[in-house]
Short mmCIF file of C-alpha atoms and ligand atoms in Angstrom, two decimals:
data_model
loop_
_atom_site.label_atom_id
_atom_site.label_comp_id
_atom_site.label_asym_id
_atom_site.label_seq_id
_atom_site.Cartn_x
_atom_site.Cartn_y
_atom_site.Cartn_z
CA UNK P 1250 0.00 0.00 0.00
CA UNK P 1251 1.18 3.47 -0.88
CA UNK P 1252 2.27 6.11 1.61
CA UNK P 1253 -0.49 8.71 1.70
CA UNK P 1254 0.12 12.22 2.95
CA UNK P 1255 -1.74 12.84 6.19
CA UNK P 1256 -3.94 15.55 4.67
CA UNK P 1257 -5.29 13.15 2.04
CA UNK P 1258 -5.96 10.21 4.36
CA UNK P 1259 -9.65 10.91 4.99
CA UNK P 1260 -12.00 11.15 2.03
CA UNK P 1261 -15.78 11.53 1.88
CA UNK P 1262 -17.44 10.71 -1.44
CA UNK P 1263 -21.00 12.06 -1.79
CA UNK P 1264 -23.22 9.92 -4.03
CA UNK P 1265 -22.63 6.15 -4.04
CA UNK P 1266 -23.95 5.36 -7.50
CA UNK P 1267 -22.24 4.15 -10.66
CA UNK P 1268 -19.42 6.69 -10.21
CA UNK P 1269 -19.28 7.30 -6.46
CA UNK P 1270 -19.02 3.72 -5.22
CA UNK P 1271 -16.11 2.59 -7.42
CA UNK P 1272 -14.42 5.97 -6.87
CA UNK P 1273 -14.73 5.65 -3.08
CA UNK P 1274 -13.36 2.10 -3.29
CA UNK P 1275 -10.50 3.29 -5.50
CA UNK P 1276 -9.37 5.66 -2.72
CA UNK P 1277 -9.83 2.94 -0.09
CA UNK P 1278 -7.81 0.43 -2.13
CA UNK P 1279 -4.88 2.86 -2.08
CA UNK P 1280 -5.04 3.21 1.70
CA UNK P 1281 -7.39 6.15 2.38
CA UNK P 1282 -10.14 6.00 4.99
CA UNK P 1283 -13.31 6.60 3.04
CA UNK P 1284 -16.90 7.43 3.84
CA UNK P 1285 -19.31 6.80 0.98
CA UNK P 1286 -22.33 9.05 1.56
CA UNK P 1287 -25.73 8.53 -0.01
CA UNK P 1288 -29.29 9.57 0.83
CA UNK P 1289 -30.84 6.22 -0.13
CA UNK P 1290 -30.95 4.14 3.03
CA UNK P 1291 -31.52 0.79 1.31
CA UNK P 1292 -28.53 1.39 -0.94
CA UNK P 1293 -26.28 2.24 2.01
CA UNK P 1294 -27.48 -0.85 3.91
CA UNK P 1295 -26.84 -3.11 0.92
CA UNK P 1296 -23.38 -1.66 0.32
CA UNK P 1297 -22.43 -2.11 3.97
CA UNK P 1298 -23.49 -5.76 3.65
CA UNK P 1299 -21.18 -6.08 0.67
CA UNK P 1300 -23.98 -6.08 -1.90
CA UNK P 1301 -23.87 -4.12 -5.15
CA UNK P 1302 -25.25 -4.99 -8.57
CA UNK P 1303 -22.64 -3.06 -10.53
CA UNK P 1304 -20.68 -4.95 -13.16
CA UNK P 1305 -17.25 -3.51 -12.43
CA UNK P 1306 -13.98 -5.35 -11.94
CA UNK P 1307 -10.31 -4.50 -11.53
CA UNK P 1308 -7.15 -6.58 -11.77
CA UNK P 1309 -9.09 -9.85 -11.69
CA UNK P 1310 -11.40 -8.90 -8.82
CA UNK P 1311 -15.08 -8.05 -9.08
CA UNK P 1312 -16.42 -4.91 -7.43
CA UNK P 1313 -18.19 -7.21 -4.97
CA UNK P 1314 -14.83 -8.70 -3.92
CA UNK P 1315 -13.20 -5.26 -3.71
CA UNK P 1316 -16.11 -3.89 -1.66
CA UNK P 1317 -16.00 -6.79 0.79
CA UNK P 1318 -12.22 -6.51 1.16
CA UNK P 1319 -12.39 -2.78 1.89
CA UNK P 1320 -15.30 -3.16 4.32
CA UNK P 1321 -13.38 -5.87 6.14
CA UNK P 1322 -10.21 -3.79 6.24
CA UNK P 1323 -12.25 -0.95 7.77
CA UNK P 1324 -11.08 1.50 5.11
CA UNK P 1325 -14.49 1.98 3.54
CA UNK P 1326 -17.94 2.47 4.98
CA UNK P 1327 -21.19 3.68 3.42
CA UNK P 1328 -23.35 6.05 5.43
CA UNK P 1329 -26.39 8.31 5.17
CA UNK P 1330 -24.77 10.59 7.75
CA UNK P 1331 -23.23 13.30 5.59
CA UNK P 1332 -22.62 15.54 8.59
CA UNK P 1333 -20.40 12.94 10.23
CA UNK P 1334 -18.55 12.32 6.96
CA UNK P 1335 -17.75 16.03 6.48
CA UNK P 1336 -16.71 16.40 10.11
CA UNK P 1337 -14.31 13.47 9.90
CA UNK P 1338 -12.87 14.11 6.44
CA UNK P 1339 -10.99 17.04 4.99
CA UNK P 1340 -11.32 15.88 1.38
CA UNK P 1341 -14.89 16.00 0.14
CA UNK P 1342 -15.69 14.67 -3.29
CA UNK P 1343 -19.11 15.22 -4.88
CA UNK P 1344 -20.54 12.78 -7.47
CA UNK P 1345 -24.21 13.70 -7.11
CA UNK P 1346 -25.75 14.24 -10.54
CA UNK P 1347 -28.15 16.64 -12.25
CA UNK P 1348 -31.12 14.63 -13.54
CA UNK P 1349 -32.89 15.71 -16.72
CA UNK P 1350 -36.65 15.28 -17.02
CA UNK P 1351 -38.42 16.19 -20.26
CA UNK P 1352 -35.38 18.20 -21.30
CA UNK P 1353 -35.30 20.24 -18.05
CA UNK P 1354 -32.46 19.94 -15.55
CA UNK P 1355 -32.96 19.58 -11.83
CA UNK P 1356 -30.17 20.90 -9.61
CA UNK P 1357 -31.92 20.16 -6.32
CA UNK P 1358 -29.90 17.03 -5.33
CA UNK P 1359 -26.59 18.77 -6.02
CA UNK P 1360 -27.69 21.92 -4.19
CA UNK P 1361 -28.94 19.92 -1.21
CA UNK P 1362 -25.64 18.03 -1.10
CA UNK P 1363 -23.50 21.19 -1.25
CA UNK P 1364 -25.68 22.91 1.35
CA UNK P 1365 -24.99 20.11 3.81
CA UNK P 1366 -21.29 20.14 2.96
CA UNK P 1367 -21.14 23.95 3.36
CA UNK P 1368 -22.82 23.85 6.74
CA UNK P 1369 -20.28 21.40 8.10
CA UNK P 1370 -17.17 22.53 6.28
CA UNK P 1371 -13.97 23.10 8.26
CA UNK P 1372 -11.07 25.41 7.62
CA UNK P 1373 -8.66 24.08 4.96
CA UNK P 1374 -11.07 21.40 3.69
CA UNK P 1375 -11.02 20.58 -0.02
CA UNK P 1376 -14.31 20.33 -1.92
CA UNK P 1377 -13.87 18.58 -5.27
CA UNK P 1378 -16.89 18.51 -7.58
CA UNK P 1379 -16.88 15.56 -10.01
CA UNK P 1380 -20.48 15.62 -11.21
CA UNK P 1381 -21.16 16.47 -14.83
CA UNK P 1382 -22.68 19.95 -14.78
CA UNK P 1383 -23.99 22.84 -16.83
CA UNK P 1384 -20.84 24.86 -17.55
CA UNK P 1385 -20.54 27.55 -14.89
CA UNK P 1386 -22.35 25.59 -12.15
CA UNK P 1387 -19.37 25.16 -9.81
CA UNK P 1388 -18.50 28.85 -9.59
CA UNK P 1389 -21.91 30.40 -10.18
CA UNK P 1390 -24.15 28.07 -8.15
CA UNK P 1391 -22.12 25.83 -5.82
CA UNK P 1392 -19.41 28.25 -4.68
CA UNK P 1393 -21.92 30.83 -3.34
CA UNK P 1394 -23.77 28.05 -1.46
CA UNK P 1395 -20.58 26.68 0.07
CA UNK P 1396 -19.44 30.19 1.11
CA UNK P 1397 -22.83 31.21 2.50
CA UNK P 1398 -23.38 28.01 4.47
CA UNK P 1399 -19.84 27.82 5.84
CA UNK P 1400 -19.31 31.54 6.42
CA UNK P 1401 -15.87 31.00 4.88
CA UNK P 1402 -14.20 32.21 1.72
CA UNK P 1403 -13.37 29.77 -1.07
CA UNK P 1404 -9.71 29.80 -2.00
CA UNK P 1405 -8.82 31.43 1.32
CA UNK P 1406 -10.44 29.35 4.06
CA UNK P 1407 -11.25 26.24 2.04
CA UNK P 1408 -10.23 24.84 -1.34
CA UNK P 1409 -12.62 24.34 -4.24
CA UNK P 1410 -11.91 22.45 -7.45
CA UNK P 1411 -13.66 20.68 -10.30
CA UNK P 1412 -12.56 17.50 -12.04
CA UNK P 1413 -14.56 15.91 -14.83
CA UNK P 1414 -15.59 12.29 -14.49
CA UNK P 1415 -14.80 10.42 -17.69
CA UNK P 1416 -15.31 6.76 -16.87
CA UNK P 1417 -17.46 4.34 -18.81
CA UNK P 1418 -19.54 2.03 -16.66
CA UNK P 1419 -17.94 -1.40 -16.61
CA UNK P 1420 -14.45 0.11 -16.85
CA UNK P 1421 -14.65 2.46 -13.87
CA UNK P 1422 -11.64 1.28 -11.80
CA UNK P 1423 -9.44 0.97 -14.86
CA UNK P 1424 -10.36 4.42 -16.17
CA UNK P 1425 -10.06 6.18 -12.80
CA UNK P 1426 -6.50 4.86 -12.77
CA UNK P 1427 -5.42 5.06 -16.41
CA UNK P 1428 -7.51 7.70 -18.21
CA UNK P 1429 -5.93 11.19 -17.98
CA UNK P 1430 -7.86 13.20 -15.41
CA UNK P 1431 -8.51 16.92 -15.92
CA UNK P 1432 -8.81 19.31 -12.99
CA UNK P 1433 -8.99 23.03 -12.27
CA UNK P 1434 -9.39 25.04 -9.11
CA UNK P 1435 -10.78 28.41 -8.21
CA UNK P 1436 -7.18 29.32 -7.44
CA UNK P 1437 -3.79 27.73 -7.90
CA UNK P 1438 -3.67 26.25 -4.42
CA UNK P 1439 -7.09 24.61 -4.86
CA UNK P 1440 -5.99 23.03 -8.15
CA UNK P 1441 -2.77 21.80 -6.53
CA UNK P 1442 -4.61 20.23 -3.59
CA UNK P 1443 -7.13 18.55 -5.90
CA UNK P 1444 -4.39 17.30 -8.22
CA UNK P 1445 -2.53 15.68 -5.33
CA UNK P 1446 -5.72 14.03 -4.10
CA UNK P 1447 -6.57 12.73 -7.58
CA UNK P 1448 -3.05 11.35 -8.02
CA UNK P 1449 -3.75 8.84 -5.28
CA UNK P 1450 -6.12 7.10 -7.71
CA UNK P 1451 -5.00 8.33 -11.14
CA UNK P 1452 -1.74 6.68 -12.20
CA UNK P 1453 -1.45 8.55 -15.47
CA UNK P 1454 -1.57 12.30 -16.16
CA UNK P 1455 -3.57 14.60 -13.94
CA UNK P 1456 -3.76 17.67 -16.14
CA UNK P 1457 -4.43 21.09 -14.61
CA UNK P 1458 -6.54 23.36 -16.84
CA UNK P 1459 -6.63 27.13 -16.57
CA UNK P 1460 -10.18 27.38 -15.23
CA UNK P 1461 -13.05 25.33 -13.86
CA UNK P 1462 -15.27 26.38 -16.79
CA UNK P 1463 -12.78 24.84 -19.23
CA UNK P 1464 -13.03 21.47 -17.49
CA UNK P 1465 -16.82 21.62 -17.06
CA UNK P 1466 -17.29 22.55 -20.73
CA UNK P 1467 -14.80 20.02 -22.06
CA UNK P 1468 -16.65 17.25 -20.22
CA UNK P 1469 -20.00 18.16 -21.76
CA UNK P 1470 -18.44 18.53 -25.24
CA UNK P 1471 -16.80 15.09 -24.86
CA UNK P 1472 -20.25 13.57 -24.36
CA UNK P 1473 -22.12 15.67 -26.92
CA UNK P 1474 -19.67 14.76 -29.69
CA UNK P 1475 -20.59 11.11 -29.13
CA UNK P 1476 -24.28 11.98 -29.37
CA UNK P 1477 -23.70 13.73 -32.71
CA UNK P 1478 -21.48 10.91 -33.98
CA UNK P 1479 -24.20 8.37 -33.16
CA UNK P 1480 -26.90 10.44 -34.90
CA UNK P 1481 -24.61 10.58 -37.93
CA UNK P 1482 -23.89 6.82 -38.07
CA UNK P 1483 -27.62 6.12 -37.77
CA UNK P 1484 -28.12 8.17 -40.91
CA UNK P 1485 -25.25 6.24 -42.49
CA UNK P 1486 -27.00 2.99 -41.49
CA UNK P 1487 -30.21 3.98 -43.27
CA UNK P 1488 -28.11 4.81 -46.33
CA UNK P 1489 -26.18 1.51 -46.37
CA UNK P 1490 -29.42 -0.39 -45.77
CA UNK P 1491 -30.97 1.19 -48.87
CA UNK P 1492 -27.79 0.48 -50.81
CA UNK P 1493 -27.78 -3.14 -49.68
CA UNK P 1494 -24.41 -3.20 -47.90
CA UNK P 1495 -23.45 -3.74 -44.26
CA UNK P 1496 -23.03 -0.65 -42.08
CA UNK P 1497 -20.77 -2.63 -39.75
CA UNK P 1498 -18.39 -3.49 -42.56
CA UNK P 1499 -18.40 0.09 -43.88
CA UNK P 1500 -17.57 1.43 -40.41
CA UNK P 1501 -14.83 -1.14 -39.94
CA UNK P 1502 -13.30 -0.17 -43.26
CA UNK P 1503 -13.72 3.59 -42.68
CA UNK P 1504 -12.14 3.40 -39.22
CA UNK P 1505 -8.89 2.06 -40.67
CA UNK P 1506 -8.35 5.72 -41.65
CA UNK P 1507 -6.21 7.11 -38.86
CA UNK P 1508 -8.30 10.25 -38.39
CA UNK P 1509 -11.76 8.67 -38.59
CA UNK P 1510 -13.63 7.30 -35.59
CA UNK P 1511 -17.19 6.32 -36.46
CA UNK P 1512 -19.19 4.83 -33.60
CA UNK P 1513 -21.33 1.73 -34.03
CA UNK P 1514 -25.07 2.34 -34.45
CA UNK P 1515 -27.41 0.55 -32.07
CA UNK P 1516 -31.05 0.79 -30.98
CA UNK P 1517 -30.58 4.25 -29.47
CA UNK P 1518 -28.49 6.26 -27.03
CA UNK P 1519 -28.90 5.52 -23.36
CA UNK P 1520 -27.56 5.99 -19.86
CA UNK P 1521 -27.08 9.02 -17.72
CA UNK P 1522 -24.34 10.71 -19.70
CA UNK P 1523 -24.79 11.03 -23.44
CA UNK P 1524 -28.55 11.70 -23.65
CA UNK P 1525 -28.22 14.35 -20.92
CA UNK P 1526 -25.20 16.14 -22.35
CA UNK P 1527 -27.08 18.40 -24.79
CA UNK P 1528 -29.44 19.44 -22.00
CA UNK P 1529 -26.44 20.56 -19.92
CA UNK P 1530 -25.23 22.79 -22.73
CA UNK P 1531 -28.56 24.20 -23.81
CA UNK P 1532 -29.37 26.36 -20.76
CA UNK P 1533 -25.97 28.06 -20.84
CA UNK P 1534 -26.11 28.49 -24.63
CA UNK P 1535 -29.50 30.18 -24.26
CA UNK P 1536 -28.12 32.51 -21.63
CA UNK P 1537 -25.19 33.34 -23.91
CA UNK P 1538 -27.36 33.63 -27.05
CA UNK P 1539 -25.48 30.83 -28.82
CA UNK P 1540 -27.08 28.62 -31.48
CA UNK P 1541 -26.75 24.82 -31.11
CA UNK P 1542 -28.77 23.68 -34.15
CA UNK P 1543 -26.65 20.67 -35.12
CA UNK P 1544 -26.46 19.40 -31.55
CA UNK P 1545 -30.20 19.92 -31.04
CA UNK P 1546 -31.12 18.02 -34.20
CA UNK P 1547 -28.77 15.15 -33.29
CA UNK P 1548 -30.35 14.89 -29.85
CA UNK P 1549 -33.86 14.91 -31.31
CA UNK P 1550 -32.92 12.26 -33.87
CA UNK P 1551 -31.33 10.05 -31.21
CA UNK P 1552 -34.25 10.46 -28.81
CA UNK P 1553 -36.51 9.26 -31.62
CA UNK P 1554 -34.48 6.12 -32.37
CA UNK P 1555 -36.59 3.73 -30.24
CA UNK P 1556 -39.59 4.70 -32.38
CA UNK P 1557 -37.58 4.13 -35.56
CA UNK P 1558 -36.51 0.69 -34.28
CA UNK P 1559 -40.12 -0.29 -33.63
CA UNK P 1560 -41.10 0.89 -37.12
CA UNK P 1561 -38.38 -1.28 -38.67
CA UNK P 1562 -39.52 -4.25 -36.60
CA UNK P 1563 -43.16 -3.65 -37.50
CA UNK P 1564 -42.26 -3.78 -41.17
CA UNK P 1565 -40.48 -7.12 -40.70
CA UNK P 1566 -43.62 -8.54 -39.10
CA UNK P 1567 -45.71 -7.19 -41.96
CA UNK P 1568 -43.43 -9.04 -44.38
CA UNK P 1569 -44.64 -12.31 -42.85
CA UNK P 1570 -48.23 -11.10 -42.79
CA UNK P 1571 -48.41 -10.17 -39.11
CA UNK P 1572 -49.49 -7.11 -37.22
CA UNK P 1573 -47.54 -5.59 -34.35
CA UNK P 1574 -50.83 -5.25 -32.54
CA UNK P 1575 -51.37 -8.65 -30.94
CA UNK P 1576 -47.89 -9.96 -31.77
CA UNK P 1577 -45.88 -11.81 -29.15
CA UNK P 1578 -42.37 -10.35 -28.98
CA UNK P 1579 -39.28 -11.71 -27.23
CA UNK P 1580 -36.69 -9.12 -26.23
CA UNK P 1581 -33.10 -9.87 -25.29
CA UNK P 1582 -31.37 -7.10 -23.34
CA UNK P 1583 -32.87 -4.19 -21.41
CA UNK P 1584 -29.69 -2.43 -20.31
CA UNK P 1585 -28.76 0.98 -21.70
CA UNK P 1586 -25.62 -0.51 -23.22
CA UNK P 1587 -23.93 -3.87 -23.63
CA UNK P 1588 -22.75 -5.80 -20.57
CA UNK P 1589 -24.29 -3.27 -18.17
CA UNK P 1590 -26.83 -3.50 -15.35
CA UNK P 1591 -27.77 0.16 -15.89
CA UNK P 1592 -31.22 0.67 -17.41
CA UNK P 1593 -31.45 4.43 -16.88
CA UNK P 1594 -32.72 6.19 -20.02
CA UNK P 1595 -32.37 2.82 -21.75
CA UNK P 1596 -33.48 2.74 -25.41
CA UNK P 1597 -34.34 -0.94 -24.90
CA UNK P 1598 -36.83 -0.10 -22.15
CA UNK P 1599 -38.24 2.69 -24.31
CA UNK P 1600 -38.64 0.29 -27.24
CA UNK P 1601 -40.52 -2.18 -25.02
CA UNK P 1602 -42.80 0.63 -23.88
CA UNK P 1603 -43.64 1.56 -27.47
CA UNK P 1604 -44.16 -2.09 -28.47
CA UNK P 1605 -46.64 -2.49 -25.61
CA UNK P 1606 -48.40 0.78 -26.41
CA UNK P 1607 -48.81 -0.55 -29.94
CA UNK P 1608 -50.53 -3.68 -28.64
CA UNK P 1609 -47.69 -6.21 -28.63
CA UNK P 1610 -47.15 -8.66 -25.77
CA UNK P 1611 -43.51 -8.36 -24.69
CA UNK P 1612 -41.37 -10.88 -22.80
CA UNK P 1613 -37.99 -9.40 -22.03
CA UNK P 1614 -34.94 -11.20 -20.65
CA UNK P 1615 -31.92 -9.43 -19.19
CA UNK P 1616 -30.10 -11.27 -16.41
CA UNK P 1617 -28.00 -8.21 -15.44
CA UNK P 1618 -30.78 -5.66 -14.96
CA UNK P 1619 -32.27 -5.78 -11.46
CA UNK P 1620 -35.17 -3.34 -11.94
CA UNK P 1621 -38.55 -5.08 -11.73
CA UNK P 1622 -40.73 -4.76 -14.83
CA UNK P 1623 -44.03 -6.51 -15.43
CA UNK P 1624 -42.74 -7.65 -18.82
CA UNK P 1625 -39.48 -9.08 -17.52
CA UNK P 1626 -38.93 -12.85 -17.52
CA UNK P 1627 -36.18 -14.93 -15.96
CA UNK P 1628 -35.08 -17.31 -18.71
CA UNK P 1629 -34.32 -17.38 -22.40
CA UNK P 1630 -37.05 -19.97 -22.89
CA UNK P 1631 -39.71 -17.72 -21.33
CA UNK P 1632 -38.60 -14.84 -23.55
CA UNK P 1633 -38.67 -16.84 -26.76
CA UNK P 1634 -41.52 -19.33 -26.27
CA UNK P 1635 -43.92 -19.12 -29.25
CA UNK P 1636 -42.92 -15.56 -30.15
CA UNK P 1637 -43.69 -13.98 -33.52
CA UNK P 1638 -40.63 -11.79 -33.38
CA UNK P 1639 -37.38 -11.31 -31.49
CA UNK P 1640 -35.57 -8.03 -30.85
CA UNK P 1641 -31.98 -8.08 -29.58
CA UNK P 1642 -31.42 -4.74 -27.84
CA UNK P 1643 -28.38 -5.17 -25.54
CA UNK P 1644 -25.69 -7.82 -25.19
CA UNK P 1645 -25.03 -9.65 -21.95
CA UNK P 1646 -22.40 -12.25 -21.15
CA UNK P 1647 -25.14 -14.87 -20.76
CA UNK P 1648 -26.23 -14.35 -24.39
CA UNK P 1649 -22.85 -15.21 -25.84
CA UNK P 1650 -23.35 -18.96 -25.79
CA UNK P 1651 -26.80 -18.91 -27.34
CA UNK P 1652 -26.79 -20.65 -30.72
CA UNK P 1653 -29.27 -20.59 -33.57
CA UNK P 1654 -30.88 -23.90 -32.53
CA UNK P 1655 -31.51 -22.53 -29.01
CA UNK P 1656 -33.58 -19.80 -30.59
CA UNK P 1657 -35.40 -21.85 -33.18
CA UNK P 1658 -36.53 -24.55 -30.77
CA UNK P 1659 -38.73 -22.04 -28.87
CA UNK P 1660 -39.97 -19.48 -31.39
CA UNK P 1661 -42.77 -19.76 -33.96
CA UNK P 1662 -41.55 -21.19 -37.29
CA UNK P 1663 -42.15 -17.92 -39.18
CA UNK P 1664 -40.39 -15.77 -36.57
CA UNK P 1665 -38.68 -12.51 -37.58
CA UNK P 1666 -35.48 -11.44 -35.85
CA UNK P 1667 -34.29 -7.85 -35.55
CA UNK P 1668 -30.79 -7.95 -34.14
CA UNK P 1669 -29.78 -4.35 -33.40
CA UNK P 1670 -26.56 -5.60 -31.79
CA UNK P 1671 -25.26 -7.85 -34.52
CA UNK P 1672 -25.14 -10.57 -31.86
CA UNK P 1673 -26.25 -13.42 -34.12
CA UNK P 1674 -24.66 -12.21 -37.36
CA UNK P 1675 -22.80 -15.52 -37.54
CA UNK P 1676 -26.14 -17.35 -37.89
CA UNK P 1677 -27.44 -15.11 -40.66
CA UNK P 1678 -27.06 -17.77 -43.36
CA UNK P 1679 -28.46 -20.47 -41.07
CA UNK P 1680 -31.59 -18.39 -40.52
CA UNK P 1681 -31.94 -17.39 -44.14
CA UNK P 1682 -31.54 -21.00 -45.31
CA UNK P 1683 -34.58 -21.78 -43.18
CA UNK P 1684 -36.58 -18.90 -44.64
CA UNK P 1685 -36.39 -16.84 -41.45
CA UNK P 1686 -36.15 -13.08 -41.75
CA UNK P 1687 -33.06 -11.95 -39.87
CA UNK P 1688 -32.10 -8.29 -39.94
CA UNK P 1689 -29.30 -6.28 -38.35
CA UNK P 1690 -29.45 -2.54 -37.96
N1 NAD X 2341 -22.41 6.74 -14.86
C1 NAD X 2341 -21.38 7.10 -15.60
O1 NAD X 2341 -20.83 6.31 -16.35
C2 NAD X 2341 -20.82 8.49 -15.50
C3 NAD X 2341 -19.65 8.78 -16.22
C4 NAD X 2341 -19.11 10.04 -16.14
C5 NAD X 2341 -19.75 11.01 -15.38
N2 NAD X 2341 -20.91 10.73 -14.71
C6 NAD X 2341 -21.50 11.77 -13.90
O2 NAD X 2341 -21.24 11.46 -12.54
C7 NAD X 2341 -22.33 11.85 -11.71
C8 NAD X 2341 -22.91 10.65 -10.99
O3 NAD X 2341 -23.40 9.73 -11.91
P1 NAD X 2341 -23.85 8.27 -11.48
O4 NAD X 2341 -24.02 7.50 -12.72
O5 NAD X 2341 -22.94 7.77 -10.41
O6 NAD X 2341 -25.28 8.60 -10.84
P2 NAD X 2341 -26.08 7.69 -9.79
O7 NAD X 2341 -27.49 8.11 -9.89
O8 NAD X 2341 -25.73 6.25 -10.02
O9 NAD X 2341 -25.47 8.13 -8.40
C9 NAD X 2341 -25.75 9.33 -7.78
C10 NAD X 2341 -26.07 9.02 -6.33
O10 NAD X 2341 -26.20 10.25 -5.62
C11 NAD X 2341 -27.13 10.03 -4.58
N3 NAD X 2341 -27.58 11.31 -4.03
C12 NAD X 2341 -28.59 12.12 -4.44
N4 NAD X 2341 -28.67 13.21 -3.65
C13 NAD X 2341 -27.67 13.09 -2.72
C14 NAD X 2341 -27.24 13.88 -1.63
N5 NAD X 2341 -27.84 15.04 -1.35
N6 NAD X 2341 -26.23 13.44 -0.87
C15 NAD X 2341 -25.60 12.27 -1.15
N7 NAD X 2341 -25.96 11.46 -2.18
C16 NAD X 2341 -26.99 11.87 -2.95
C17 NAD X 2341 -28.21 9.21 -5.26
O11 NAD X 2341 -29.01 8.54 -4.32
C18 NAD X 2341 -27.38 8.27 -6.14
O12 NAD X 2341 -27.13 7.04 -5.49
C19 NAD X 2341 -23.33 12.52 -12.65
O13 NAD X 2341 -23.09 13.88 -12.68
C20 NAD X 2341 -23.00 11.91 -14.00
O14 NAD X 2341 -23.39 12.74 -15.06
C21 NAD X 2341 -21.43 9.48 -14.76
#
């Protein structure tokens, strides 16, 4: 275990979700004493019992093993007592997010969190914001709250910094350690303190930017560019479809160009990060009088993808003389992306909703997603039994060993398969030889 400077020994991480829990454990693994703070009692209880449903791993250990090790070592503990955590720690990291509902952002969780931190802040504490925010939030919204509640001056009595969170779920530990981390402070000393804290976990570059707004804005741009790229490759997919060639092959070929990086089209854009990114830029752009037409159109197009997917599927059913209304549909995968347990803003869930609204009976199987849904089933057989159509919407490890016979033994003989993930591409000929309609995106 590394030698940690005394002033960085105690860390409180607010928010114990997809980012906060692995981040808190990353500090604990390196020898810090960490409080993981969350407002959801059940979540805190589960975590303290060693239970989490996240699909993370690091150096051959699952997050469940890491969590249990750190609990046992006494270096990590989850709590709902934020006051205690701030009193006992002088490094306070915030990973509480800004939810978006119907395009509108809601800062209340983040404000509530910073109010509590401000009220209990001590002289020389460091507050490090890691949430993804509307550019300007740290200095224009959170700093005044922290100063007012603490009665202290940021940069003089306490340190304030912002560092963007860039991990992808499923690779959290790896990316905390080996993805360059960007940080800025409200003054040089704040940036220095935050950099030293981050270096406990980040083993590659911790880059100090000139201002907090640069880091906040860069983070949102990083996500928005993926949103636009995905909207673009969806348009490419419609083009290649009409031309009768494979989008996956075109992308593979195009990406051999050293300066091209096309993303892979799927059934939509999900999760907490990419769909929200535009909505973090929009309010500031409005305030500044800046036009975001391309970004807005991309977001609208991507938000509409679940509907487009259902329309494609409906047409496949029509080709075998069936109506979506009354059809029995098996769905594989409900997560917002492959190999994830996260079903927040999941296009797969949205697609199921639309299918049901249109009168289809849906049986969906996803062994990784823990959310209860009335349409969820527990086995492949239940999902595929006597179905008229199958939609593959997210990959999971458990789907990798499914072969064509496994599918055909359950489904109706004239089944149609819409594989938005290219999971069964290898069986394309097998299906076609048996007169079954099999379509990728
Ligand atoms: N999930 C990702 O892959 C990812 C990647 C990069 C950045 N981010 C950003 O990181 C932040 C967190 O994302 P997440 O996916 O971990 O979200 P999450 O919803 O999984 O976790 C946030 C947690 O904060 C808790 N919370 C709410 N109010 C609180 C309060 N007042 N005090 C303490 N805890 C409180 C919630 O109960 C929740 O458990 C967001 O800003 C997000 O945009 C996420």
